[in-house]
Short mmCIF file of C-alpha atoms in Angstrom, two decimals:
data_model
loop_
_atom_site.label_atom_id
_atom_site.label_comp_id
_atom_site.label_asym_id
_atom_site.label_seq_id
_atom_site.Cartn_x
_atom_site.Cartn_y
_atom_site.Cartn_z
CA MET A 1 -24.49 20.48 -10.81
CA ASN A 2 -26.98 17.89 -12.25
CA ILE A 3 -27.66 14.47 -12.98
CA ASN A 4 -28.09 12.68 -16.19
CA LEU A 5 -29.01 9.10 -17.06
CA LYS A 6 -30.02 8.15 -20.80
CA SER A 7 -31.94 4.69 -21.08
CA VAL A 8 -30.14 3.55 -18.41
CA ASN A 9 -30.81 -0.29 -17.89
CA VAL A 10 -30.14 -2.35 -14.25
CA ASP A 11 -30.30 -6.23 -14.44
CA MET A 12 -29.40 -7.64 -11.22
CA PRO A 13 -27.81 -11.36 -11.47
CA VAL A 14 -29.35 -13.38 -8.67
CA PHE A 15 -27.07 -16.21 -7.32
CA TYR A 16 -28.22 -18.65 -5.19
CA SER A 17 -28.30 -22.67 -5.86
CA GLY A 18 -31.56 -23.86 -6.99
CA HIS A 19 -32.87 -20.93 -8.93
CA ASN A 20 -33.18 -23.22 -11.98
CA ARG A 21 -35.46 -25.42 -10.08
CA LEU A 22 -37.52 -22.79 -8.93
CA PHE A 23 -37.73 -20.34 -11.41
CA LYS A 24 -38.76 -22.48 -14.32
CA LYS A 25 -41.80 -20.94 -15.11
CA PRO A 26 -42.01 -17.25 -13.81
CA ASN A 27 -45.07 -16.15 -12.61
CA PHE A 28 -44.72 -12.32 -11.90
CA LEU A 29 -46.84 -10.89 -14.36
CA ASN A 30 -49.96 -9.73 -12.01
CA LYS A 31 -47.56 -9.05 -9.10
CA ARG A 32 -47.77 -5.84 -6.80
CA ILE A 33 -44.36 -5.87 -5.65
CA GLY A 34 -40.96 -6.84 -6.96
CA GLY A 35 -38.94 -5.80 -10.54
CA SER A 36 -39.47 -7.99 -13.43
CA VAL A 37 -37.37 -11.63 -13.46
CA ALA A 38 -35.98 -12.90 -16.80
CA ILE A 39 -34.24 -15.84 -17.01
CA THR A 40 -31.46 -16.23 -19.72
CA SER A 41 -29.48 -19.95 -20.30
CA SER A 42 -28.65 -20.27 -16.64
CA THR A 43 -28.79 -16.91 -14.80
CA LEU A 44 -31.89 -15.20 -13.10
CA TRP A 45 -32.05 -11.78 -13.54
CA VAL A 46 -34.13 -9.15 -11.67
CA GLN A 47 -34.87 -6.32 -14.19
CA ALA A 48 -34.58 -3.07 -11.33
CA LEU A 49 -34.50 -0.46 -13.57
CA LYS A 50 -35.99 -0.57 -17.43
CA ASN A 51 -34.94 1.95 -19.76
CA LEU A 52 -34.98 5.09 -17.61
CA SER A 53 -34.09 8.39 -19.03
CA LEU A 54 -33.87 11.30 -16.56
CA GLU A 55 -32.49 14.53 -16.06
CA ILE A 56 -32.38 16.00 -12.52
CA ARG A 57 -31.15 20.02 -12.60
CA GLN A 58 -30.06 22.19 -10.26
CA GLY A 59 -32.67 23.40 -7.60
CA ASP A 60 -34.82 19.96 -8.59
CA ARG A 61 -35.90 18.18 -5.05
CA LEU A 62 -36.96 14.90 -6.36
CA GLY A 63 -38.91 12.44 -4.42
CA LEU A 64 -39.34 8.74 -5.88
CA ILE A 65 -42.45 6.91 -5.55
CA GLY A 66 -43.44 3.39 -5.91
CA HIS A 67 -44.51 0.12 -4.63
CA ASN A 68 -41.98 -1.97 -2.77
CA GLY A 69 -39.59 -3.24 -5.20
CA ALA A 70 -40.50 -0.56 -7.67
CA GLY A 71 -36.74 0.41 -8.24
CA LYS A 72 -36.62 3.55 -5.96
CA SER A 73 -33.57 2.32 -3.58
CA THR A 74 -31.87 0.51 -7.01
CA LEU A 75 -32.12 4.35 -8.39
CA LEU A 76 -30.80 5.76 -5.70
CA LYS A 77 -27.73 3.39 -5.50
CA VAL A 78 -26.92 3.67 -9.21
CA ILE A 79 -26.59 7.57 -8.41
CA ALA A 80 -24.60 7.03 -5.79
CA GLY A 81 -22.43 4.57 -7.58
CA ILE A 82 -23.00 1.37 -5.64
CA ILE A 83 -24.61 -0.16 -8.40
CA PRO A 84 -23.08 -0.45 -11.76
CA CYS A 85 -25.91 0.09 -14.65
CA SER A 86 -26.01 -2.88 -17.56
CA SER A 87 -26.37 -0.22 -20.13
CA GLY A 88 -26.83 3.00 -21.04
CA HIS A 89 -25.42 6.18 -19.87
CA ILE A 90 -25.12 7.85 -16.50
CA GLU A 91 -23.47 11.42 -16.11
CA ILE A 92 -23.11 12.84 -12.28
CA ASN A 93 -21.66 16.22 -11.61
CA GLY A 94 -21.28 17.19 -7.87
CA LYS A 95 -20.40 15.63 -4.75
CA VAL A 96 -22.90 12.98 -3.79
CA GLY A 97 -23.94 12.26 0.14
CA THR A 98 -26.20 9.41 1.32
CA ILE A 99 -28.36 8.74 3.97
CA PHE A 100 -29.00 5.14 3.32
CA GLY A 101 -30.70 3.99 6.92
CA ASN A 102 -28.67 4.55 10.23
CA GLU A 103 -26.77 1.67 10.32
CA SER A 104 -23.06 1.61 10.74
CA ASN A 105 -20.50 0.54 8.41
CA LEU A 106 -18.40 0.29 11.58
CA SER A 107 -18.30 -1.81 14.32
CA ASN A 108 -20.49 -1.43 17.25
CA GLU A 109 -17.51 -2.04 19.77
CA LEU A 110 -16.24 1.67 18.72
CA THR A 111 -17.24 4.37 20.83
CA GLY A 112 -19.52 7.41 19.40
CA ARG A 113 -16.29 9.61 19.75
CA GLU A 114 -14.07 6.93 17.53
CA THR A 115 -17.27 6.26 15.05
CA ILE A 116 -17.30 10.11 14.06
CA ASP A 117 -13.61 10.27 14.02
CA PHE A 118 -13.24 6.96 11.66
CA TYR A 119 -16.34 8.07 10.01
CA PHE A 120 -14.57 11.01 8.23
CA LYS A 121 -11.05 9.29 7.48
CA ILE A 122 -13.01 6.69 5.61
CA PHE A 123 -15.72 8.52 4.25
CA ASN A 124 -14.43 11.95 3.78
CA PRO A 125 -10.37 11.87 4.10
CA ASP A 126 -9.77 15.53 3.00
CA ILE A 127 -11.87 16.83 5.85
CA GLN A 128 -10.62 16.98 9.24
CA SER A 129 -12.64 15.75 11.60
CA GLN A 130 -11.62 17.65 14.70
CA SER A 131 -13.57 20.82 13.30
CA TYR A 132 -17.10 18.86 13.07
CA GLN A 133 -16.43 16.81 15.95
CA GLU A 134 -17.84 19.30 18.85
CA ASP A 135 -20.73 20.22 16.63
CA ILE A 136 -21.93 16.59 16.12
CA ILE A 137 -21.58 15.90 19.84
CA SER A 138 -23.16 18.60 20.98
CA PHE A 139 -26.03 18.36 18.53
CA THR A 140 -26.81 14.59 19.22
CA GLU A 141 -26.96 15.27 22.78
CA LEU A 142 -25.61 12.26 23.62
CA GLY A 143 -23.22 13.57 26.91
CA ASP A 144 -20.83 11.09 28.25
CA TYR A 145 -22.51 8.33 26.24
CA ILE A 146 -19.96 9.68 23.35
CA ASP A 147 -17.39 7.83 24.79
CA LEU A 148 -19.14 4.65 25.30
CA PRO A 149 -19.11 1.81 22.62
CA LEU A 150 -22.18 1.87 20.33
CA ARG A 151 -23.53 -1.28 21.28
CA VAL A 152 -24.66 0.06 24.45
CA TYR A 153 -26.72 2.39 22.75
CA SER A 154 -30.30 2.31 22.26
CA ALA A 155 -31.73 2.74 18.87
CA GLY A 156 -33.01 6.04 18.89
CA MET A 157 -29.36 7.28 19.97
CA THR A 158 -27.63 5.29 17.41
CA ALA A 159 -29.63 7.08 14.88
CA ARG A 160 -29.15 10.54 16.68
CA LEU A 161 -25.30 9.78 16.47
CA PHE A 162 -25.72 8.95 12.71
CA ALA A 163 -28.32 11.46 11.98
CA ALA A 164 -25.98 14.41 13.15
CA LEU A 165 -22.97 12.51 11.43
CA ILE A 166 -24.43 12.23 7.80
CA THR A 167 -25.42 15.99 7.72
CA SER A 168 -22.51 17.41 9.15
CA VAL A 169 -20.72 17.54 5.77
CA HIS A 170 -22.48 19.68 2.93
CA ASN A 171 -22.87 17.67 -0.07
CA ASP A 172 -24.05 19.01 -4.00
CA ILE A 173 -26.46 16.25 -4.30
CA LEU A 174 -28.38 14.32 -1.69
CA LEU A 175 -29.67 11.14 -1.71
CA ILE A 176 -32.08 9.73 1.14
CA ASP A 177 -33.88 6.28 1.48
CA GLU A 178 -36.84 6.11 3.56
CA GLY A 179 -36.15 7.06 7.34
CA ILE A 180 -35.41 10.71 7.39
CA GLY A 181 -37.00 10.89 10.86
CA ALA A 182 -34.94 9.63 13.61
CA GLY A 183 -34.87 9.68 17.15
CA ASP A 184 -37.60 10.86 19.62
CA LEU A 185 -40.08 13.49 18.66
CA ALA A 186 -37.84 16.42 20.23
CA PHE A 187 -35.02 15.19 18.32
CA GLN A 188 -36.73 14.93 15.03
CA MET A 189 -37.88 18.87 15.20
CA LYS A 190 -34.29 19.47 16.01
CA PHE A 191 -33.02 17.01 13.17
CA SER A 192 -35.74 18.82 10.83
CA GLN A 193 -34.60 22.22 11.14
CA ARG A 194 -30.92 20.56 10.46
CA LEU A 195 -31.83 19.12 7.59
CA ASP A 196 -33.51 22.48 6.34
CA LYS A 197 -29.98 24.31 7.00
CA PHE A 198 -28.48 21.31 5.21
CA LEU A 199 -30.56 20.94 2.33
CA THR A 200 -30.02 24.56 1.74
CA TYR A 201 -26.45 23.73 1.00
CA ALA A 202 -27.48 20.75 -1.78
CA SER A 203 -28.58 21.64 -4.70
CA ILE A 204 -30.32 18.63 -6.01
CA LEU A 205 -32.31 16.24 -3.66
CA VAL A 206 -33.40 12.59 -4.03
CA ALA A 207 -35.20 10.90 -1.85
CA ALA A 208 -37.27 7.62 -1.70
CA SER A 209 -40.12 7.60 0.34
CA HIS A 210 -43.82 6.04 1.38
CA SER A 211 -44.59 9.08 3.38
CA PHE A 212 -46.49 11.53 1.08
CA GLU A 213 -46.52 13.99 3.87
CA LEU A 214 -42.59 13.94 3.98
CA LEU A 215 -42.31 14.27 0.32
CA LYS A 216 -44.83 17.16 0.09
CA GLN A 217 -42.66 18.84 2.77
CA TYR A 218 -39.21 18.08 0.94
CA CYS A 219 -39.57 17.85 -2.71
CA ASN A 220 -41.06 19.59 -5.36
CA LYS A 221 -40.66 17.07 -8.27
CA GLY A 222 -42.07 13.55 -8.32
CA LEU A 223 -41.03 10.34 -10.26
CA VAL A 224 -43.46 7.23 -10.07
CA LEU A 225 -41.74 3.98 -10.59
CA GLU A 226 -43.46 0.84 -11.31
CA HIS A 227 -41.44 -2.46 -11.62
CA GLY A 228 -38.39 -0.54 -12.69
CA GLU A 229 -40.18 1.70 -15.49
CA MET A 230 -40.89 5.53 -15.32
CA ARG A 231 -44.92 6.10 -14.86
CA PHE A 232 -44.79 9.65 -14.41
CA PHE A 233 -42.35 12.68 -13.81
CA GLY A 234 -43.54 15.99 -12.81
CA PRO A 235 -44.61 18.19 -9.85
CA ILE A 236 -44.91 16.11 -6.76
CA ASN A 237 -48.51 16.56 -6.24
CA GLU A 238 -49.50 15.35 -9.64
CA ALA A 239 -46.84 12.64 -9.13
CA ILE A 240 -48.57 11.79 -5.68
CA GLU A 241 -52.30 11.66 -7.66
CA HIS A 242 -51.14 9.63 -10.27
CA TYR A 243 -49.91 7.20 -7.93
CA THR A 244 -52.53 6.70 -5.59
CA SER A 245 -55.46 7.03 -8.65
CA GLY A 246 -53.51 4.14 -10.13
CA LEU A 247 -53.89 2.05 -6.79
CA LYS A 248 -57.34 2.77 -6.87
CA ALA A 249 -57.93 1.39 -10.48
CA MET B 1 -0.82 -1.71 -29.25
CA ASN B 2 -1.70 1.83 -27.83
CA GLN B 3 -4.68 0.59 -26.43
CA SER B 4 -3.26 -2.27 -24.54
CA ILE B 5 -1.09 -0.16 -23.13
CA SER B 6 -3.65 2.58 -21.88
CA THR B 7 -5.50 -0.63 -20.79
CA ALA B 8 -2.96 -1.99 -18.93
CA ILE B 9 -1.98 1.79 -17.42
CA GLN B 10 -5.52 1.93 -16.08
CA ILE B 11 -5.43 -1.62 -14.04
CA TYR B 12 -2.61 -0.39 -12.32
CA ARG B 13 -3.70 2.83 -11.72
CA ASN B 14 -7.04 1.16 -10.29
CA LEU B 15 -4.93 -1.28 -8.03
CA PHE B 16 -2.15 0.97 -7.13
CA SER B 17 -1.83 4.55 -7.63
CA ASN B 18 -4.16 7.26 -6.88
CA GLN B 19 -6.74 5.61 -4.53
CA ILE B 20 -4.27 4.54 -2.50
CA PHE B 21 -2.47 7.56 -1.32
CA LYS B 22 -6.04 8.55 -0.04
CA LYS B 23 -4.99 6.11 3.15
CA THR B 24 -8.43 5.05 3.82
CA TRP B 25 -7.22 1.34 3.49
CA LEU B 26 -4.70 1.92 6.38
CA VAL B 27 -7.23 3.44 8.79
CA ILE B 28 -10.13 0.62 7.88
CA GLY B 29 -6.97 -2.41 8.61
CA TYR B 30 -6.32 -0.31 11.88
CA ILE B 31 -10.18 -0.32 12.79
CA ASP B 32 -10.81 -4.16 12.17
CA ILE B 33 -7.81 -4.93 14.33
CA VAL B 34 -8.56 -2.61 17.30
CA GLN B 35 -12.57 -3.29 17.57
CA SER B 36 -11.50 -7.08 17.09
CA TYR B 37 -9.78 -7.07 20.77
CA ARG B 38 -12.33 -4.55 22.53
CA GLY B 39 -13.53 -5.96 26.01
CA SER B 40 -10.64 -8.35 26.04
CA PHE B 41 -8.19 -7.77 29.05
CA LEU B 42 -4.80 -8.97 26.85
CA GLY B 43 -6.17 -7.36 23.80
CA PRO B 44 -3.73 -7.56 20.44
CA LEU B 45 -1.52 -9.44 22.47
CA TRP B 46 -3.71 -12.84 21.65
CA ILE B 47 -2.32 -12.81 18.27
CA THR B 48 1.03 -13.57 19.43
CA LEU B 49 -0.19 -15.66 22.52
CA SER B 50 -1.96 -17.73 20.12
CA VAL B 51 0.87 -18.66 17.89
CA GLY B 52 3.36 -18.85 21.12
CA ILE B 53 0.79 -21.60 22.63
CA GLN B 54 1.24 -23.51 19.40
CA ALA B 55 4.34 -23.61 18.78
CA LEU B 56 5.53 -24.42 22.39
CA SER B 57 2.73 -27.49 22.57
CA ILE B 58 3.83 -28.36 19.34
CA THR B 59 7.79 -28.58 19.77
CA TYR B 60 6.97 -30.29 23.38
CA ILE B 61 5.77 -33.27 21.72
CA TYR B 62 7.12 -33.33 18.60
CA THR B 63 11.06 -33.04 19.95
CA GLN B 64 10.05 -36.46 21.33
CA LEU B 65 8.61 -37.65 18.15
CA PHE B 66 11.53 -36.79 16.12
CA ASN B 67 14.35 -37.56 18.24
CA LYS B 68 15.62 -34.11 18.43
CA GLY B 69 15.67 -33.51 22.10
CA GLY B 70 19.21 -31.72 21.88
CA ASN B 71 18.18 -29.63 18.95
CA THR B 72 17.65 -26.06 19.40
CA ASP B 73 17.46 -25.50 15.82
CA TYR B 74 14.10 -27.14 15.93
CA TYR B 75 12.53 -24.97 18.40
CA GLY B 76 13.53 -22.17 16.37
CA TYR B 77 12.08 -23.83 12.98
CA VAL B 78 8.81 -24.70 14.35
CA VAL B 79 8.10 -20.94 15.54
CA CYS B 80 9.29 -19.56 12.42
CA GLY B 81 7.07 -21.99 10.37
CA LEU B 82 4.16 -21.13 12.52
CA ILE B 83 4.76 -17.46 11.81
CA SER B 84 4.76 -17.95 8.35
CA TRP B 85 1.92 -20.37 8.27
CA ALA B 86 -0.35 -17.88 10.37
CA TRP B 87 -0.05 -15.79 7.78
CA ILE B 88 -0.60 -18.04 4.59
CA SER B 89 -3.59 -19.27 6.36
CA ALA B 90 -5.04 -16.28 6.78
CA LEU B 91 -4.25 -15.51 3.09
CA LEU B 92 -6.20 -18.30 2.10
CA THR B 93 -8.98 -17.87 4.71
CA GLU B 94 -9.68 -14.25 5.92
CA MET B 95 -8.00 -12.73 3.31
CA GLY B 96 -9.80 -14.43 0.72
CA ASN B 97 -13.06 -13.46 2.39
CA VAL B 98 -12.38 -9.96 2.19
CA PHE B 99 -15.13 -8.82 -0.08
CA ILE B 100 -17.82 -10.88 2.19
CA ILE B 101 -16.31 -9.26 5.49
CA TYR B 102 -16.44 -5.94 4.18
CA SER B 103 -19.37 -6.35 2.31
CA ASN B 104 -20.91 -3.61 4.30
CA TYR B 105 -18.74 -1.25 2.80
CA ILE B 106 -19.46 -2.11 -0.69
CA LYS B 107 -23.30 -2.43 -0.17
CA THR B 108 -23.94 0.87 1.38
CA SER B 109 -21.12 3.35 0.15
CA ASN B 110 -19.30 4.13 -3.21
CA ILE B 111 -16.20 2.98 -1.60
CA ASN B 112 -13.64 1.79 -4.23
CA ILE B 113 -12.81 -1.97 -3.49
CA ASN B 114 -9.17 -1.95 -3.86
CA GLN B 115 -8.91 0.30 -0.40
CA LEU B 116 -10.82 -2.79 1.07
CA VAL B 117 -8.02 -5.25 -0.34
CA TRP B 118 -5.53 -2.86 0.81
CA ALA B 119 -7.22 -2.76 4.02
CA MET B 120 -7.29 -6.81 4.17
CA ALA B 121 -3.37 -6.75 3.39
CA TRP B 122 -2.23 -4.29 5.81
CA LYS B 123 -4.56 -6.24 8.36
CA HIS B 124 -2.91 -9.02 8.06
CA THR B 125 0.64 -7.37 8.00
CA ILE B 126 -0.13 -5.69 11.36
CA ILE B 127 -0.72 -9.38 12.72
CA PHE B 128 2.38 -10.56 11.32
CA LEU B 129 4.44 -7.90 13.06
CA HIS B 130 2.73 -9.03 16.19
CA ASN B 131 3.77 -12.27 15.65
CA LEU B 132 7.39 -11.48 15.14
CA VAL B 133 7.39 -10.74 19.04
CA LEU B 134 7.60 -14.37 19.20
CA TRP B 135 10.87 -14.39 16.92
CA PHE B 136 12.56 -11.50 19.22
CA CYS B 137 11.88 -13.93 22.37
CA TYR B 138 13.12 -17.15 21.27
CA LEU B 139 16.05 -15.00 19.70
CA ILE B 140 16.79 -13.76 23.28
CA ALA B 141 16.15 -17.41 24.36
CA GLY B 142 19.14 -18.43 22.16
CA GLN B 143 16.81 -20.73 20.06
CA ILE B 144 17.37 -18.54 16.75
CA ASN B 145 20.79 -17.41 15.27
CA ILE B 146 20.79 -14.32 13.27
CA THR B 147 23.17 -13.87 10.51
CA ILE B 148 24.03 -11.86 7.41
CA TYR B 149 21.33 -13.84 5.46
CA THR B 150 18.74 -12.82 7.96
CA LEU B 151 19.08 -9.26 6.42
CA TYR B 152 17.12 -10.85 3.21
CA ILE B 153 13.90 -10.80 4.99
CA PHE B 154 13.78 -7.41 3.98
CA ILE B 155 13.37 -8.04 0.62
CA THR B 156 11.49 -11.35 0.42
CA LEU B 157 9.00 -10.36 3.28
CA PRO B 158 7.56 -7.27 1.05
CA ILE B 159 7.76 -9.24 -2.54
CA LEU B 160 5.35 -11.77 -0.37
CA LEU B 161 3.24 -9.07 0.63
CA ILE B 162 2.73 -6.90 -2.41
CA SER B 163 2.56 -9.56 -4.73
CA SER B 164 -0.38 -10.88 -2.54
CA ILE B 165 -2.30 -8.20 -2.90
CA PRO B 166 -3.56 -8.91 -6.85
CA ILE B 167 -4.02 -12.57 -5.22
CA ILE B 168 -6.37 -11.14 -2.40
CA GLY B 169 -8.56 -9.32 -4.91
CA ILE B 170 -8.83 -12.01 -7.16
CA LEU B 171 -9.70 -14.84 -4.31
CA GLY B 172 -11.68 -12.26 -2.86
CA LEU B 173 -13.98 -12.18 -6.34
CA PHE B 174 -14.09 -16.10 -6.63
CA TYR B 175 -14.94 -16.60 -2.91
CA ALA B 176 -17.74 -13.99 -3.02
CA ARG B 177 -18.95 -15.57 -6.41
CA TYR B 178 -18.75 -19.31 -5.84
CA ARG B 179 -19.51 -19.73 -1.93
CA ASP B 180 -18.17 -23.23 -1.92
CA ILE B 181 -14.82 -22.58 -2.54
CA PRO B 182 -14.01 -20.47 1.00
CA LYS B 183 -15.45 -23.65 2.62
CA LEU B 184 -13.96 -25.85 0.36
CA VAL B 185 -10.13 -24.46 1.20
CA ALA B 186 -10.99 -24.20 4.98
CA SER B 187 -11.68 -27.74 4.92
CA LEU B 188 -8.70 -28.33 2.95
CA LEU B 189 -6.11 -26.03 5.14
CA THR B 190 -5.70 -28.54 8.00
CA ILE B 191 -4.36 -31.36 5.30
CA LEU B 192 -1.97 -28.59 3.96
CA LEU B 193 -0.71 -27.97 7.33
CA PHE B 194 0.34 -31.32 7.36
CA ILE B 195 1.80 -31.79 4.35
CA THR B 196 3.67 -28.58 4.19
CA PRO B 197 7.02 -28.96 5.87
CA ILE B 198 6.29 -26.66 8.98
CA PHE B 199 6.36 -29.36 11.83
CA TRP B 200 8.50 -31.76 10.19
CA GLN B 201 11.77 -30.97 8.10
CA ILE B 202 12.66 -31.98 4.63
CA ASP B 203 15.55 -33.95 5.25
CA GLN B 204 13.17 -36.45 6.72
CA LEU B 205 11.89 -37.43 3.64
CA THR B 206 13.47 -40.25 1.39
CA GLY B 207 12.85 -41.77 -2.07
CA VAL B 208 10.14 -39.96 -4.29
CA ARG B 209 8.31 -37.61 -1.67
CA LYS B 210 11.92 -36.05 -1.62
CA TYR B 211 10.83 -34.47 -4.66
CA ILE B 212 7.02 -34.28 -4.26
CA TYR B 213 7.31 -31.37 -1.56
CA GLN B 214 9.28 -29.23 -4.27
CA LEU B 215 5.78 -28.81 -6.11
CA ASN B 216 4.15 -27.39 -3.01
CA PRO B 217 3.77 -23.39 -3.51
CA PHE B 218 3.10 -23.04 0.07
CA TYR B 219 6.38 -24.43 0.73
CA TYR B 220 8.18 -21.82 -0.93
CA MET B 221 5.96 -19.30 0.64
CA ILE B 222 6.91 -20.47 4.02
CA GLN B 223 10.74 -20.88 3.46
CA SER B 224 10.73 -17.24 2.16
CA ILE B 225 9.93 -16.16 5.19
CA ARG B 226 11.42 -18.80 7.68
CA ALA B 227 14.75 -18.86 5.88
CA PRO B 228 16.14 -15.55 6.67
CA LEU B 229 14.43 -15.27 9.96
CA MET B 230 16.18 -18.50 10.95
CA GLY B 231 19.64 -16.99 9.46
CA ASN B 232 19.49 -19.67 6.49
CA LEU B 233 20.19 -18.52 2.86
CA ILE B 234 17.42 -18.26 0.69
CA THR B 235 17.62 -21.04 -2.24
CA GLU B 236 17.82 -20.26 -5.74
CA SER B 237 14.57 -22.21 -6.69
CA ASN B 238 12.93 -20.34 -3.93
CA TRP B 239 14.05 -16.85 -5.57
CA TRP B 240 12.69 -17.85 -9.11
CA PHE B 241 9.25 -18.94 -7.04
CA LEU B 242 9.10 -15.48 -5.76
CA LEU B 243 9.77 -13.94 -9.02
CA ILE B 244 7.08 -15.79 -10.60
CA TYR B 245 4.73 -15.33 -8.05
CA PHE B 246 5.06 -11.40 -8.08
CA ILE B 247 4.95 -11.53 -11.81
CA LEU B 248 1.92 -13.63 -12.37
CA SER B 249 0.08 -11.89 -9.38
CA TRP B 250 0.70 -8.42 -11.07
CA THR B 251 -0.09 -9.30 -14.51
CA LEU B 252 -2.53 -12.64 -14.71
CA ALA B 253 -4.44 -11.62 -11.55
CA ALA B 254 -4.68 -7.67 -11.27
CA SER B 255 -6.10 -7.72 -14.87
CA LEU B 256 -8.48 -10.37 -14.21
CA PHE B 257 -9.50 -8.70 -10.73
CA ASN B 258 -10.10 -5.35 -12.76
CA PHE B 259 -12.28 -6.87 -15.37
CA LYS B 260 -14.03 -9.29 -12.92
CA SER B 261 -14.97 -6.64 -10.03
CA ARG B 262 -17.66 -4.73 -11.75
CA ASN B 263 -20.63 -7.14 -10.63
CA LEU B 264 -19.52 -7.54 -7.25
CA VAL B 265 -21.91 -5.90 -5.43
CA PHE B 266 -24.70 -8.35 -6.83
CA TRP B 267 -22.49 -11.44 -5.55
CA LEU B 268 -22.78 -9.85 -1.92
#
C-alpha cells in the first residue's frame, strides 16, 4: 500500500458571471487564507496545490496542517479521486475510504435502516449489507429510531449513524477531513475505540485537522501546507512546531 | 488508426460496460423515486395521476374546440401524446440537470459519473412505466385500439431510451457548465409543447405549415412512442430519425461526453 504524488498541480477553474470585473487586479499576495489566484485569458483559476511531490508509505499516519484554504481538503480529494490533478502524476495502491463530514449523499426521507442498506449498495456494492447492519445499529444505540426517517434525527444522532457506517468497512487507505469527533461525550469515547480498531486495518491514514491534540493522538507524520505548497514534511511534532512558529513570526 | 480504435473502445467501456454491471445506477434511480414520494398518501401514483388529470382536462375542452366530439381516437391521441411528452420534457429538464441534482455524489465520492447518467435514465424509465398505466386504462375503456403495430413499441422505445443515455450525459455537462441553458430550455418548453402536435393533429395544418412540423425532432420522438401505443404504423421517415438519433448519440455525443467530463467537479 502506498500513495505516490509526483509534482502534482491542481488548478481549479472558477466560473461565475462577473469574475472578469471583480478580479481584474488580484490582490491576494499578503493573505493568510486561500490558495493563489491566477487569471489566464478569460478564466479565473485557484491554484489549490502547487508542484506537490510526496510519498506516503505503509504505516504512515499523516496529519495535514495548514491555514484555511491551504489545500488540505484538496489534497484529500485528489487522493480520493474526486478532483483531477491538472498536471503531474498520482499513483494509489490500495482501497480508499473517506470520512468527509457527516452529511449524507442520500435523502433525509429515508430511514436509518434504509440509509445503511443503500449506502452499502451504492458505495460498496460487493459487500452484503445484512452482515454489517446489526453491528452498525447496535453501535449507534439508536434503537427504534433506526426505522424513522433521518429528518427527525438530531445532528448528533445523524453523526452517530454515519460515524458507524463509515467505520464498518475496512479500507487500506483512510482519508479523514476534520470532524473525527462525533456525537456526545459518551459516544466520542466509544467511537475513538472503534476508530482505533479501524485504524489497525488501514495501513495508511491521511487526516486534515486544526486540532493538534487529535493529530498528535492519531498521526506520526505531519505535512504543513501553505497556499497549496509544501512547507514541511516530517515527524508530527516537528511539523506542528514548524507551523506554530511560522504563525508567531 | 490503431490508436483511434482503442480510444473508441475506451469511450464505450466508460459509458457502457464494466461500470454498468455494478448496478449502482439501479439503486440510485430507485432511491430517487422512493424518497420523493415519502410522506405522501398516494405515493408514486401521483406520477400517473398528474398526467391523467392533464389528459382528461385537455380532452374535455379541446374536443369541442376541434369539433371532435364523436371521435374517440382523439382521447387516445392526447393521452399517448402526453405520456410521450412527459418523458421528453423530463429529458430536457430533469434528466439534463442530472449532475446538478446528483452533485452531492460527485463532490463527496469518487463515483463514476456514468452511473449517475444511467441512474437518471433508469429513474425516468420507471416514471414512464408508471404513465403506461394510463394507456391500459384507456385501452380498457375502449379509447385505444391495439393492432399488430403496437408490438413495435418493443423496438422503438428501447432505441429511444438507449439513444438518450449519451444525450443525458452531454446535456448534463452543458447544463452544469452554462447555467443559463437549463433556464432557457425551461422557458422554451411551454412553446415546444404547443408547437409540437400533441393536442392538435398534423392533418389540421394546411399550406406551408404542413411541412414545417416535419423539421421538429420532438415530433418524431413523440411519434416513436405514440404511433405504436395507438396501434398505428411508424412512418419511414420516423425510422430514419431513430436510426440517425441513435448513431449521432452514440458517436458524437458519447465521445464529446467522454472528453469533456473531466472538469465536471469544478462546475458544481
